[in-house]
Short mmCIF file of C-alpha atoms in Angstrom, two decimals:
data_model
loop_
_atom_site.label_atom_id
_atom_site.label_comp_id
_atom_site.label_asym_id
_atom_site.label_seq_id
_atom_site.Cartn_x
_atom_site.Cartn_y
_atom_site.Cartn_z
CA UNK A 1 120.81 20.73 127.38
CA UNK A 2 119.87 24.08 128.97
CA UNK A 3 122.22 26.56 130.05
CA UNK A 4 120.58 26.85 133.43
CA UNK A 5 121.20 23.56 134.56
CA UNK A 6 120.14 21.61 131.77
CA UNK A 7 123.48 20.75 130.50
CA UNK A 8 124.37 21.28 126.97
CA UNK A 9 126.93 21.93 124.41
CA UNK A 10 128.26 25.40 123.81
CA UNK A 11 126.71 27.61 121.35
CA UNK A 12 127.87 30.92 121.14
CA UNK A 13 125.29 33.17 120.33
CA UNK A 14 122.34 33.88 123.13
CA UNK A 15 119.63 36.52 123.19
CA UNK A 16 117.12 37.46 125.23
CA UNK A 17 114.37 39.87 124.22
CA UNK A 18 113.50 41.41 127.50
CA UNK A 19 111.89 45.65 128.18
CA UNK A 20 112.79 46.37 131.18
CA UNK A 21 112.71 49.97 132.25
CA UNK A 22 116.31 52.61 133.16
CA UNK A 23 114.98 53.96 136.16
CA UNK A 24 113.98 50.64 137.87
CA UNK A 25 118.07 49.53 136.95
CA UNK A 26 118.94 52.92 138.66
CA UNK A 27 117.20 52.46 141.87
CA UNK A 28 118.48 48.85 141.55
CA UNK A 29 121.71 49.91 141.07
CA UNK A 30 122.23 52.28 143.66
CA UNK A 31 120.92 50.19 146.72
CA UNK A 32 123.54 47.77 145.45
CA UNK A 33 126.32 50.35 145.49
CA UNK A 34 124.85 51.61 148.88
CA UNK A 35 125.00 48.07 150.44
CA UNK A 36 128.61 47.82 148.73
CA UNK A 37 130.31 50.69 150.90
CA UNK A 38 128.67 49.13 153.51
CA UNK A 39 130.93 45.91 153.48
CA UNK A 40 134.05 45.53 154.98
CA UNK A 41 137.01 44.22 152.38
CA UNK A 42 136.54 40.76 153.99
CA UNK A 43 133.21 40.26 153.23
CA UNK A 44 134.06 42.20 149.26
CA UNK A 45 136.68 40.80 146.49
CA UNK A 46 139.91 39.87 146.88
CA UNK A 47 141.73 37.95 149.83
CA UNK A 48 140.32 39.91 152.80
CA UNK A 49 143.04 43.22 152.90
CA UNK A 50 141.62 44.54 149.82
CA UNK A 51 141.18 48.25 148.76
CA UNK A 52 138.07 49.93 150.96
CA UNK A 53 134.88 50.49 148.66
CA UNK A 54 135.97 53.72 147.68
CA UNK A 55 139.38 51.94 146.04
CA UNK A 56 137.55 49.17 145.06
CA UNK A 57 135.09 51.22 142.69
CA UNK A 58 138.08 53.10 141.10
CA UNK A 59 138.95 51.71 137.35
CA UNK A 60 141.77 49.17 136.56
CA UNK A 61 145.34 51.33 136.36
CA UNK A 62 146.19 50.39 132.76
CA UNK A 63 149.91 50.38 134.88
CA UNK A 64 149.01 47.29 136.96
CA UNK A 65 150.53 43.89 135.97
CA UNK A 66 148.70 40.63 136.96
CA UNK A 67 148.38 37.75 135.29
CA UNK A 68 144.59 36.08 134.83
CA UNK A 69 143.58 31.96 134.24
CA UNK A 70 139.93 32.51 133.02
CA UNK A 71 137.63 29.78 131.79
CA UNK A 72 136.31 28.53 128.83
CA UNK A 73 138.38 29.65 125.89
CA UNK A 74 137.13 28.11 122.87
CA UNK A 75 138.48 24.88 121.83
CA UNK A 76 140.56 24.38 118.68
CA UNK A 77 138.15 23.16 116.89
CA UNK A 78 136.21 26.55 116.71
CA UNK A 79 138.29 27.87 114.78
CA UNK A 80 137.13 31.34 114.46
CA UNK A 81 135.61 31.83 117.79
CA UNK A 82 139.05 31.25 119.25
CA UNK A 83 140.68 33.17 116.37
CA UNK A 84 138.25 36.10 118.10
CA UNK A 85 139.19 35.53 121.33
CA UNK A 86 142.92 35.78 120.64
CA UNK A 87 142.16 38.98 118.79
CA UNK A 88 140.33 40.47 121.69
CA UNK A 89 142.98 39.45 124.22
CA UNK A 90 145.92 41.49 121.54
CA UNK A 91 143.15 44.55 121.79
CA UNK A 92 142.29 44.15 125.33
CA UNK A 93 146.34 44.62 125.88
CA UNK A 94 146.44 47.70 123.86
CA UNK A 95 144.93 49.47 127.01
CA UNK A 96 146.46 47.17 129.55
CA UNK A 97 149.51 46.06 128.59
CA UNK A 98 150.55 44.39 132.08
CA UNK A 99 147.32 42.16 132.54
CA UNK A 100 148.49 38.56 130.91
CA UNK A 101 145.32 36.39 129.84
CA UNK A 102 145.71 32.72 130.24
CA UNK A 103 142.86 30.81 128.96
CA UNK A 104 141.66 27.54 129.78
CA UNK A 105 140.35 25.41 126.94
CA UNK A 106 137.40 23.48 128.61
CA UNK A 107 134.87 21.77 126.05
CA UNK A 108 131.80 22.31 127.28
CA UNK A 109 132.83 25.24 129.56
CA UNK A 110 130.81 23.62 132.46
CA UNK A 111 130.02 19.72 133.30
CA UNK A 112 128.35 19.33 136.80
CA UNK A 113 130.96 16.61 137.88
CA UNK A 114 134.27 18.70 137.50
CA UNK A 115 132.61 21.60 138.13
CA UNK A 116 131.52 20.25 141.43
CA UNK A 117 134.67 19.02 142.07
CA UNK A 118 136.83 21.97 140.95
CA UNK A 119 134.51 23.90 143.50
CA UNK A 120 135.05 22.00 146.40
CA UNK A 121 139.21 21.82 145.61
CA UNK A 122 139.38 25.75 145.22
CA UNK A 123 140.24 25.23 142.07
CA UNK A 124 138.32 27.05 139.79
CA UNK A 125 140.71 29.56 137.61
CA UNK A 126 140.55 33.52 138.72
CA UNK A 127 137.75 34.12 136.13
CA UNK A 128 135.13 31.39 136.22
CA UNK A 129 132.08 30.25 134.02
CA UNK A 130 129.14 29.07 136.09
CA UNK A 131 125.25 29.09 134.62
CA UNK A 132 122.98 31.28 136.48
CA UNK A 133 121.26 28.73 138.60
CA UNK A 134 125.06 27.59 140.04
CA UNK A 135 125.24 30.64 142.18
CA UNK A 136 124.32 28.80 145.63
CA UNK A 137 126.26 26.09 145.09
CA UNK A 138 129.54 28.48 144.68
CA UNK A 139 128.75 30.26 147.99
CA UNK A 140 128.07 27.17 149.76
CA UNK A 141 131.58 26.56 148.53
CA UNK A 142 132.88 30.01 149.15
CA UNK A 143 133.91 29.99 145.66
CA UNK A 144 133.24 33.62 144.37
CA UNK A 145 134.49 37.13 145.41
CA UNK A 146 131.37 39.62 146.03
CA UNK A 147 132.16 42.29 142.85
CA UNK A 148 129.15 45.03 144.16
CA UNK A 149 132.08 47.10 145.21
CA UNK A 150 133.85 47.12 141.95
CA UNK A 151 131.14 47.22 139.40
CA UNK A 152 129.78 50.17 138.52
CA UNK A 153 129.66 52.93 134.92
CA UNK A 154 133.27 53.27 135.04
CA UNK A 155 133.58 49.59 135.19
CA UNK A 156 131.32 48.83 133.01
CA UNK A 157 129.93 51.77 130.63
CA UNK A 158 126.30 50.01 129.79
CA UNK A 159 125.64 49.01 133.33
CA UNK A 160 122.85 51.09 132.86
CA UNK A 161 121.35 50.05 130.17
CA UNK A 162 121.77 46.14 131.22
CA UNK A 163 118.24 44.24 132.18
CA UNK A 164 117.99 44.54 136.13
CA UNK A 165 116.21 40.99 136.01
CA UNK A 166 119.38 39.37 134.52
CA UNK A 167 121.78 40.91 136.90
CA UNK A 168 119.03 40.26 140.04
CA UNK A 169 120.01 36.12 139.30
CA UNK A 170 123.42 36.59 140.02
CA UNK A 171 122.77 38.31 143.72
CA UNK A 172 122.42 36.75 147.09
CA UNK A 173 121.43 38.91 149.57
CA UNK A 174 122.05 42.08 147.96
CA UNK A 175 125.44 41.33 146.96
CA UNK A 176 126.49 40.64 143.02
CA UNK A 177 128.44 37.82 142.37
CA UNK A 178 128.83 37.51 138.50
CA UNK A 179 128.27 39.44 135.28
CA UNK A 180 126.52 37.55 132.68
CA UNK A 181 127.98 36.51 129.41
CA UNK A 182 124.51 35.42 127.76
CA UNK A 183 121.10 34.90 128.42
CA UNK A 184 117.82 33.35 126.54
CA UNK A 185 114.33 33.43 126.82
CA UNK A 186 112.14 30.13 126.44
CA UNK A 187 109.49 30.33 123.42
CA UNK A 188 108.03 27.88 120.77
CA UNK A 189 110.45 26.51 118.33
CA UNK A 190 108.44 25.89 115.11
CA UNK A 191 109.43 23.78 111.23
CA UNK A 192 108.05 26.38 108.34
CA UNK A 193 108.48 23.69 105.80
CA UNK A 194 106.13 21.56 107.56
CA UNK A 195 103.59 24.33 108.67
CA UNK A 196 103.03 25.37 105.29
CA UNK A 197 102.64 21.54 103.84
CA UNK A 198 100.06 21.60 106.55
CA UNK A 199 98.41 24.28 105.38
CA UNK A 200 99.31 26.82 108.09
CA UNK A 201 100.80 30.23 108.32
CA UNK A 202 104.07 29.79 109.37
CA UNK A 203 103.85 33.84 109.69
CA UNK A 204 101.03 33.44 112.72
CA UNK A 205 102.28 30.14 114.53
CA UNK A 206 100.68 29.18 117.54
CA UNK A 207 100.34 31.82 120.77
CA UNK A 208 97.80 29.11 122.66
CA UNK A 209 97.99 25.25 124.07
CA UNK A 210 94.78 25.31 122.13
CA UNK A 211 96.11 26.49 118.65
CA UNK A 212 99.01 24.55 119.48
CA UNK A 213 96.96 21.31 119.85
CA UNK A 214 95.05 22.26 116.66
CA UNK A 215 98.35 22.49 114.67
CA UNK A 216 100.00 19.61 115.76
CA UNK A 217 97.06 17.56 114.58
CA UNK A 218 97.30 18.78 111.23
CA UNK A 219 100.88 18.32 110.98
CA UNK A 220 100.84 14.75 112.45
CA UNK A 221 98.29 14.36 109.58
CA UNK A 222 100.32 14.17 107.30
CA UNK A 223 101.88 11.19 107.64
CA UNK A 224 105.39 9.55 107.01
CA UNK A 225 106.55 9.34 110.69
CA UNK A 226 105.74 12.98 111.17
CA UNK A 227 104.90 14.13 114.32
CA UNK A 228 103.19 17.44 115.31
CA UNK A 229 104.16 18.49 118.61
CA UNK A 230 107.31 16.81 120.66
CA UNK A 231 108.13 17.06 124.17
CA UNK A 232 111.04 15.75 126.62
CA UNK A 233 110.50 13.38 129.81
CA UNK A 234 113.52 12.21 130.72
CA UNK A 235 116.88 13.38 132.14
CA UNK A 236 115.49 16.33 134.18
CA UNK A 237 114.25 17.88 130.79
CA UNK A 238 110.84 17.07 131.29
CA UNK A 239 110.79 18.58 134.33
CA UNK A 240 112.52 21.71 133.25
CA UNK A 241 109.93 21.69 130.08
CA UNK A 242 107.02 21.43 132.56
CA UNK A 243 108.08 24.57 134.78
CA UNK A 244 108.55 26.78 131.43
CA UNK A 245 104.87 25.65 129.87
CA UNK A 246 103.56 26.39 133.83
CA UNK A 247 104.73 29.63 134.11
CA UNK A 248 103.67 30.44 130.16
CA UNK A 249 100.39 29.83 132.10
CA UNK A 250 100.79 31.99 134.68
CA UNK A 251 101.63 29.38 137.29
CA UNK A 252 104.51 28.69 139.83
CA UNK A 253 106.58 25.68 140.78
CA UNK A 254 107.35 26.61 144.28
CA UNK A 255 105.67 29.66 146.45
CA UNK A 256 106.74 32.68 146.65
CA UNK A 257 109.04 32.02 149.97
CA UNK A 258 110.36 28.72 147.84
CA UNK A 259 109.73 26.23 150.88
CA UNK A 260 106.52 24.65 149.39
CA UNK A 261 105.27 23.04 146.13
CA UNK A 262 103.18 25.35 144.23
CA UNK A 263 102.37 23.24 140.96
CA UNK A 264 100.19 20.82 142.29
CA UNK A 265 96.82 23.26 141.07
CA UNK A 266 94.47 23.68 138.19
CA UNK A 267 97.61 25.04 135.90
CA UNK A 268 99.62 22.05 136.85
CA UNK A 269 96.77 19.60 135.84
CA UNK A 270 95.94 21.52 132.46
CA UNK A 271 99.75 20.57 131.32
CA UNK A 272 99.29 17.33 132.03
CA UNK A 273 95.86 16.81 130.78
CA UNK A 274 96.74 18.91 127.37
CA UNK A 275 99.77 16.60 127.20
CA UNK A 276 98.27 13.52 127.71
CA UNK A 277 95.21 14.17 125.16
CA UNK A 278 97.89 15.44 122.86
CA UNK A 279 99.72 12.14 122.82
CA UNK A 280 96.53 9.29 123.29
CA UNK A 281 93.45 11.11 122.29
CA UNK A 282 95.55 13.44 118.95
CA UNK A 283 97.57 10.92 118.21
CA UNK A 284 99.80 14.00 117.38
CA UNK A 285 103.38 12.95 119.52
CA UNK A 286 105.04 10.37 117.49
CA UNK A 287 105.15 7.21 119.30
CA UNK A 288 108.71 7.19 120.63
CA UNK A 289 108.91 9.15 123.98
CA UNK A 290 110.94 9.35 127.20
CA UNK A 291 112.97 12.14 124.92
CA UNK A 292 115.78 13.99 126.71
CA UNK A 293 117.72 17.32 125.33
CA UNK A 294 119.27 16.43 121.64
CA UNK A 295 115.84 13.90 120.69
CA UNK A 296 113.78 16.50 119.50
CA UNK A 297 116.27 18.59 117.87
CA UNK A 298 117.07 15.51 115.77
CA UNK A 299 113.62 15.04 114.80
CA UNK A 300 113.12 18.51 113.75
CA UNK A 301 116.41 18.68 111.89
CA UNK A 302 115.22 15.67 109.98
CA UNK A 303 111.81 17.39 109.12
CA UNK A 304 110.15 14.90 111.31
CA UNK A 305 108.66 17.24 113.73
CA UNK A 306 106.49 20.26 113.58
CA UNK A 307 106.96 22.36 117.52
CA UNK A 308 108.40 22.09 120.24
CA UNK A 309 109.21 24.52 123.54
CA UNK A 310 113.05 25.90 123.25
CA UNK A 311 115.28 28.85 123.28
CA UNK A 312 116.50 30.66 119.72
CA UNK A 313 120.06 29.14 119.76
CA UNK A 314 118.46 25.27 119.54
CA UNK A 315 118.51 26.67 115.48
CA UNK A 316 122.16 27.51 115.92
CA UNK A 317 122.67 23.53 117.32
CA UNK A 318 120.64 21.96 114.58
CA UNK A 319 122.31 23.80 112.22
CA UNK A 320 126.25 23.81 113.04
CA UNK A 321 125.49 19.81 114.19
CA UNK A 322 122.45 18.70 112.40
CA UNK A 323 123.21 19.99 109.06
CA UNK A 324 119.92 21.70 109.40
CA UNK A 325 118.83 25.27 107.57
CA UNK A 326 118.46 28.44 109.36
CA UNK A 327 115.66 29.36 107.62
CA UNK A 328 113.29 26.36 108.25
CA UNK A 329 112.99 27.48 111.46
CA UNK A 330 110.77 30.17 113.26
CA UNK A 331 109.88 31.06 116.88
CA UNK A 332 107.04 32.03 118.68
CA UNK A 333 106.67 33.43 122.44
CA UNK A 334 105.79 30.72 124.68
CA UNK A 335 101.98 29.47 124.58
CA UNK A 336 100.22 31.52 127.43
CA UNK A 337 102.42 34.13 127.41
CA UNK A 338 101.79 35.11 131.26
CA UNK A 339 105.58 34.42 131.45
CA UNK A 340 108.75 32.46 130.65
CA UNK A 341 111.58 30.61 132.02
CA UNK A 342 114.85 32.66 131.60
CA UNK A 343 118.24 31.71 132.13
CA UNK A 344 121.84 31.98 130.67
CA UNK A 345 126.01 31.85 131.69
CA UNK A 346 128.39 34.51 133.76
CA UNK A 347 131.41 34.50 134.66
CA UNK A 348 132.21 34.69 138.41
CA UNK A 349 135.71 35.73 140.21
CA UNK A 350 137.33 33.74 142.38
CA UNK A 351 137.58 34.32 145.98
CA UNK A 352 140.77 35.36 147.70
CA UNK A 353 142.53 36.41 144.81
CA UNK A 354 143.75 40.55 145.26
CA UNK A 355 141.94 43.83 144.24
CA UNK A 356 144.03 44.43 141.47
CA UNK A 357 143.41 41.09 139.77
CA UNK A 358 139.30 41.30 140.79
CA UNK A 359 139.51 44.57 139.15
CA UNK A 360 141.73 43.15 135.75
CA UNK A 361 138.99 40.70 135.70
CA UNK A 362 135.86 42.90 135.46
CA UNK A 363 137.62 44.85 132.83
CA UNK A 364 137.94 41.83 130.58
CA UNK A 365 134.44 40.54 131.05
CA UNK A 366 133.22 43.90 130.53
CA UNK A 367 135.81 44.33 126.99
CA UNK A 368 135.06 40.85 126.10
CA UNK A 369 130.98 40.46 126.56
CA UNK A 370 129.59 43.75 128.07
CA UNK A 371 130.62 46.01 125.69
CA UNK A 372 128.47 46.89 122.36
CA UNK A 373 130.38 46.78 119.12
CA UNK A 374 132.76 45.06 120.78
CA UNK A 375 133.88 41.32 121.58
CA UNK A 376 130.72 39.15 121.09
CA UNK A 377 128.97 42.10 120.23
CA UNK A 378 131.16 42.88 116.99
CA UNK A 379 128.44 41.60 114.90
CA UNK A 380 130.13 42.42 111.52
CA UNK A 381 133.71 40.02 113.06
CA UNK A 382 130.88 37.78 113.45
CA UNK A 383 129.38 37.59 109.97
CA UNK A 384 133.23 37.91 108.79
CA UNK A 385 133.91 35.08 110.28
CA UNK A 386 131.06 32.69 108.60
CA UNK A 387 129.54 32.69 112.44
CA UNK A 388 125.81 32.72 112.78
CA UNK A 389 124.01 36.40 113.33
CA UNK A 390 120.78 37.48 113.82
CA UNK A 391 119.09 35.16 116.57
CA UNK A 392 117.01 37.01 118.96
CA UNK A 393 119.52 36.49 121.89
CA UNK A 394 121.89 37.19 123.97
CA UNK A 395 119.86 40.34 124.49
CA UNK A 396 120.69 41.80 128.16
CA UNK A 397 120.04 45.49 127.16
CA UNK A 398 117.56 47.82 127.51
CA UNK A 399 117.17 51.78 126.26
CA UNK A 400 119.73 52.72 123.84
CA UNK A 401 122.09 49.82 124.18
CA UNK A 402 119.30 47.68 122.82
CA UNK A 403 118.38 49.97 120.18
CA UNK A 404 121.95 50.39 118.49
CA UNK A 405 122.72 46.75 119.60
CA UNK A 406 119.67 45.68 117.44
CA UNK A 407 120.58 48.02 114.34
CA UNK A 408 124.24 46.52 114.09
CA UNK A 409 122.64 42.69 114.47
CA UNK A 410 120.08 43.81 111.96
CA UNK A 411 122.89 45.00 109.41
CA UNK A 412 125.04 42.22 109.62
CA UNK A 413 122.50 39.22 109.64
CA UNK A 414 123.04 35.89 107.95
CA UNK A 415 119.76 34.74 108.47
CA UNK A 416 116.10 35.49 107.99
CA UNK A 417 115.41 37.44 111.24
CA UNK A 418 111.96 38.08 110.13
CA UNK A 419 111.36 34.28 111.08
CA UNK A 420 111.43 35.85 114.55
CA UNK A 421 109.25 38.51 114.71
CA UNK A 422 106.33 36.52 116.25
CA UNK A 423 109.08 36.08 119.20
CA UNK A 424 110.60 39.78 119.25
CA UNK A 425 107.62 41.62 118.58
CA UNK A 426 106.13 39.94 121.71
CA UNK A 427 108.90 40.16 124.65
CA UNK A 428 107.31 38.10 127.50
CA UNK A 429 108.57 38.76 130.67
CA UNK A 430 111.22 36.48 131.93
CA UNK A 431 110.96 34.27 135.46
CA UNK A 432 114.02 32.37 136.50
CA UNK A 433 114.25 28.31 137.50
CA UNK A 434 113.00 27.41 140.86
CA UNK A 435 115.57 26.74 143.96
CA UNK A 436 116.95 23.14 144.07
CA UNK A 437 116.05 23.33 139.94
CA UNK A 438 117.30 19.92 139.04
CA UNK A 439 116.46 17.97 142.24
CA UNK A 440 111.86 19.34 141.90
CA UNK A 441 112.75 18.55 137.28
CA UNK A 442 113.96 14.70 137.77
CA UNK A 443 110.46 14.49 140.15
CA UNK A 444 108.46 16.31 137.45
CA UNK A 445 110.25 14.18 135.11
CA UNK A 446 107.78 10.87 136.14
CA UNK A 447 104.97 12.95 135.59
CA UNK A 448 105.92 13.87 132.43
CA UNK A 449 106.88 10.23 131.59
CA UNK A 450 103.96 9.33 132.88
CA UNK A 451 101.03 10.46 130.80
CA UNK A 452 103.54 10.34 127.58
CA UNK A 453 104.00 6.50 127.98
CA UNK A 454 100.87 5.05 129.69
CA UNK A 455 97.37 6.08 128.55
CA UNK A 456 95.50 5.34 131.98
CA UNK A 457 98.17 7.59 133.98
CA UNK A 458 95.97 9.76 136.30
CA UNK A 459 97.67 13.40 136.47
CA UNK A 460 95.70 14.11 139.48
CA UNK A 461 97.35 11.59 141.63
CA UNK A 462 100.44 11.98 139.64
CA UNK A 463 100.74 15.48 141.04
CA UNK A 464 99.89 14.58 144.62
CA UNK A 465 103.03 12.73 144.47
CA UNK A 466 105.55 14.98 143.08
CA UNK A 467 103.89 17.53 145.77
CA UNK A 468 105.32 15.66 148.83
CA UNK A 469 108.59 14.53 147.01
CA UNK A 470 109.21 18.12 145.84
CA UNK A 471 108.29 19.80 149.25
CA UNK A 472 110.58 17.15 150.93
CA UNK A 473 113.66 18.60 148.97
CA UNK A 474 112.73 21.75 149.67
CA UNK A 475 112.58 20.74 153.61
CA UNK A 476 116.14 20.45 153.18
CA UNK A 477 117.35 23.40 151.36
#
């Protein structure tokens, strides 16, 4: 499942290819740091006598000694990745010596039940992992320690050069909450083997629903329990699936203020109509459907299916789980191309805990995922290591973090990255989930069911429903 609320296992590696320009972080960046000295220490980090701003944005003293629980060390089982993370931890300590790292093994880092629970208990450790679409339920839990005050180029060095739109998900009201630890971009996951027994270029996939409806046909063609196209439309994934295709299309799931249904228009109706001709009239789908995250990863793995919507690192799954091949696969920017759902992970600090450990913490996210050529960015540890590289994400930079960041990913590839160029070459600009994400996908999720599983489902009618369901959860926000 998604990292934005779609819940999945962990996979490591996360890029999202994203221009964004320096001067719009800038002016981004300093009306943050502006409304920063504006806050009094209770309303900052720490447990309400913190430092002043001025304090606050001073660097970690290599001198002070605090000890740090942080969240989602890897697991045993990942051998290398947590052969990396004690490795960073032993260099980390070379520049503070006093700051003792306790890490929490938690496999997956995040499920919604102890998450939820460990919210509500204030027990989350000092340095928590959270997806970017949990920030309002941490401040309705006054879970996380506002870090404006503390983050800035001394802090962390490539602030400047990190995508404003990333950062923007993990404010509320003009105050930063997190730092992100990946990110991903939503595009169209494509099988080359199958493409090219079909008799297209795997080079020049699809960039339309119309293309798209064209290929699948000729996939599904040819035979052997082979379908062309797959989609999901069950466990919220439908849902989520039907807000990325509508905003490839230029369309919205809520308005712009986020109290109203916005999806229940032409755009809305297209996906359902192109989806339902796809699957009765193309006979194109497969027959099995109500699919949920994991389904169609399985099918492509096992050559069975030709596309379908995802992010880059559903390859990495298929291929540390599935025993799939890295290059079978290929990715194209999302049909429409008007924009695309974005999301990711961050790590968030704990409220109430002092300045000194707030500040200890931002210099270990920052060493461990914010720094290039270093910590997840050590591409050539990576390839050392057997791990994957080369995926077009996590990609948070822009300017000249992006450009060396690309050159050392580029050297140290294990996989064809020119399978990715239709994706790369073609950034698309990235839109986040809409409020109260999972509550409006398990009501697009009967939609989605609907026209998959019963040929005389009207999509008309099927929309006029999810509009009052979806702007009665939003009544309630």
């Amino acid at each position: 499942m998604r990292s934005t609320g779609i819940r999945r296992p962990r996979v490591r590696r996360t890029r999202r290819p994203r221009r964004t320009t320096t001067t719009a972080l800038t002016a981004t960046l300093a009306l943050t740091l502006l409304t920063a000295c504006g806050t009094s220490s209770s309303d900052g980090g720490g447990d309400g006598n913190a430092a002043d701003a001025a304090d606050a944005a001073s660097p970690l003293d290599p001198k002070t000694k605090v000890t740090l629980t942080i969240d989602c060390m890897p697991p045993a089982a990942e051998k290398a990745e947590l052969r990396q993370w004690k490795e960073d931890v032993k260099a980390f300590n070379a520049t503070y010596p006093n700051v003792t790292i306790k890490g929490k093994q938690t496999d997956p880092c995040l499920e919604p039940p102890r998450f939820t629970a460990m919210l509500k208990a204030k027990s989350q450790p000092d340095v928590f992992y959270t997806y970017f679409t949990d920030l309002q339920q941490v401040l309705d839990n006054d879970g996380a320690t506002d870090i404006s005050a503390y983050v800035n180029d001394r802090s962390v060095p490539a602030l400047g050069d990190m995508d404003p739109d990333v950062l923007d998900v993990l404010k509320k009201d003009g105050k930063l909450y997190g730092l992100p630890s990946s990110n991903y971009t939503m595009g169209l996951l494509i099988n080359r083997p199958l493409f090219e027994k079909a008799g297209l270029d795997p080079d020049k996939p699809p960039t339309t629903w119309a293309e798209v409806r064209a290929a699948a046909k000729r996939i599904a063609a040819l035979g052997d329990g082979v379908a062309g196209f797959g989609e999901y439309s069950a466990g919220n994934n439908g849902g989520w699936h039907f807000t990325a295709t509508a905003y490839g299309l230029g369309g919205s799931i809520v308005d712009a203020d986020g109290t109203e249904a916005a999806f229940n228009d032409a755009t809305g109706k297209r996906i359902l109509d192109n989806l339902k001709a796809m699957r009765w009239d193309d006979d194109s789908m497969g027959k099995t459907q109500l699919l949920k995250w994991g389904d169609l990863q399985k099918q492509m793995a096992s050559g069975k299916l030709g596309m379908f919507l995802a992010a880059p690192d559903d390859i990495t799954y298929m291929v540390q789980n599935l025993g799939a091949k890295y290059g079978d696969y290929g990715m194209a920017p999302i049909p429409g191309q008007k924009a695309t759902l974005f999301g990711g992970n961050d790590y968030m600090i704990k409220k109430g805990i002092s300045a000194d450990k707030v500040k200890a913490a931002i210099a270990w996210i920052n060493f461990k995922f914010l720094t290039p050529g270093k910590g997840q960015f050590d591409w050539a540890r990576t390839k050392a290591d057997g791990l994957p590289v080369g995926l077009p994400q996590p990609n948070f930079w822009t300017g000249q973090t992006k450009t060396a960041d690309d050159k050392a990913r580029a050297t140290s590839s294990t996989m064809p990255v020119a399978n990715f160029k239709a994706f790369t070459a073609h950034p698309v600009q990235g839109k986040p989930e809409p409020p109260k994400a999972q509550e409006i996908y398990k009501v697009l999720d009967t939609a989605m069911s609907a026209v998959l599983t019963n040929k005389d489902a009207d999509p008309g009618k099927l929309l006029d429903t999810a509009e009052k369901q979806v702007n009665q959860i939003l009544a309630n926000q």
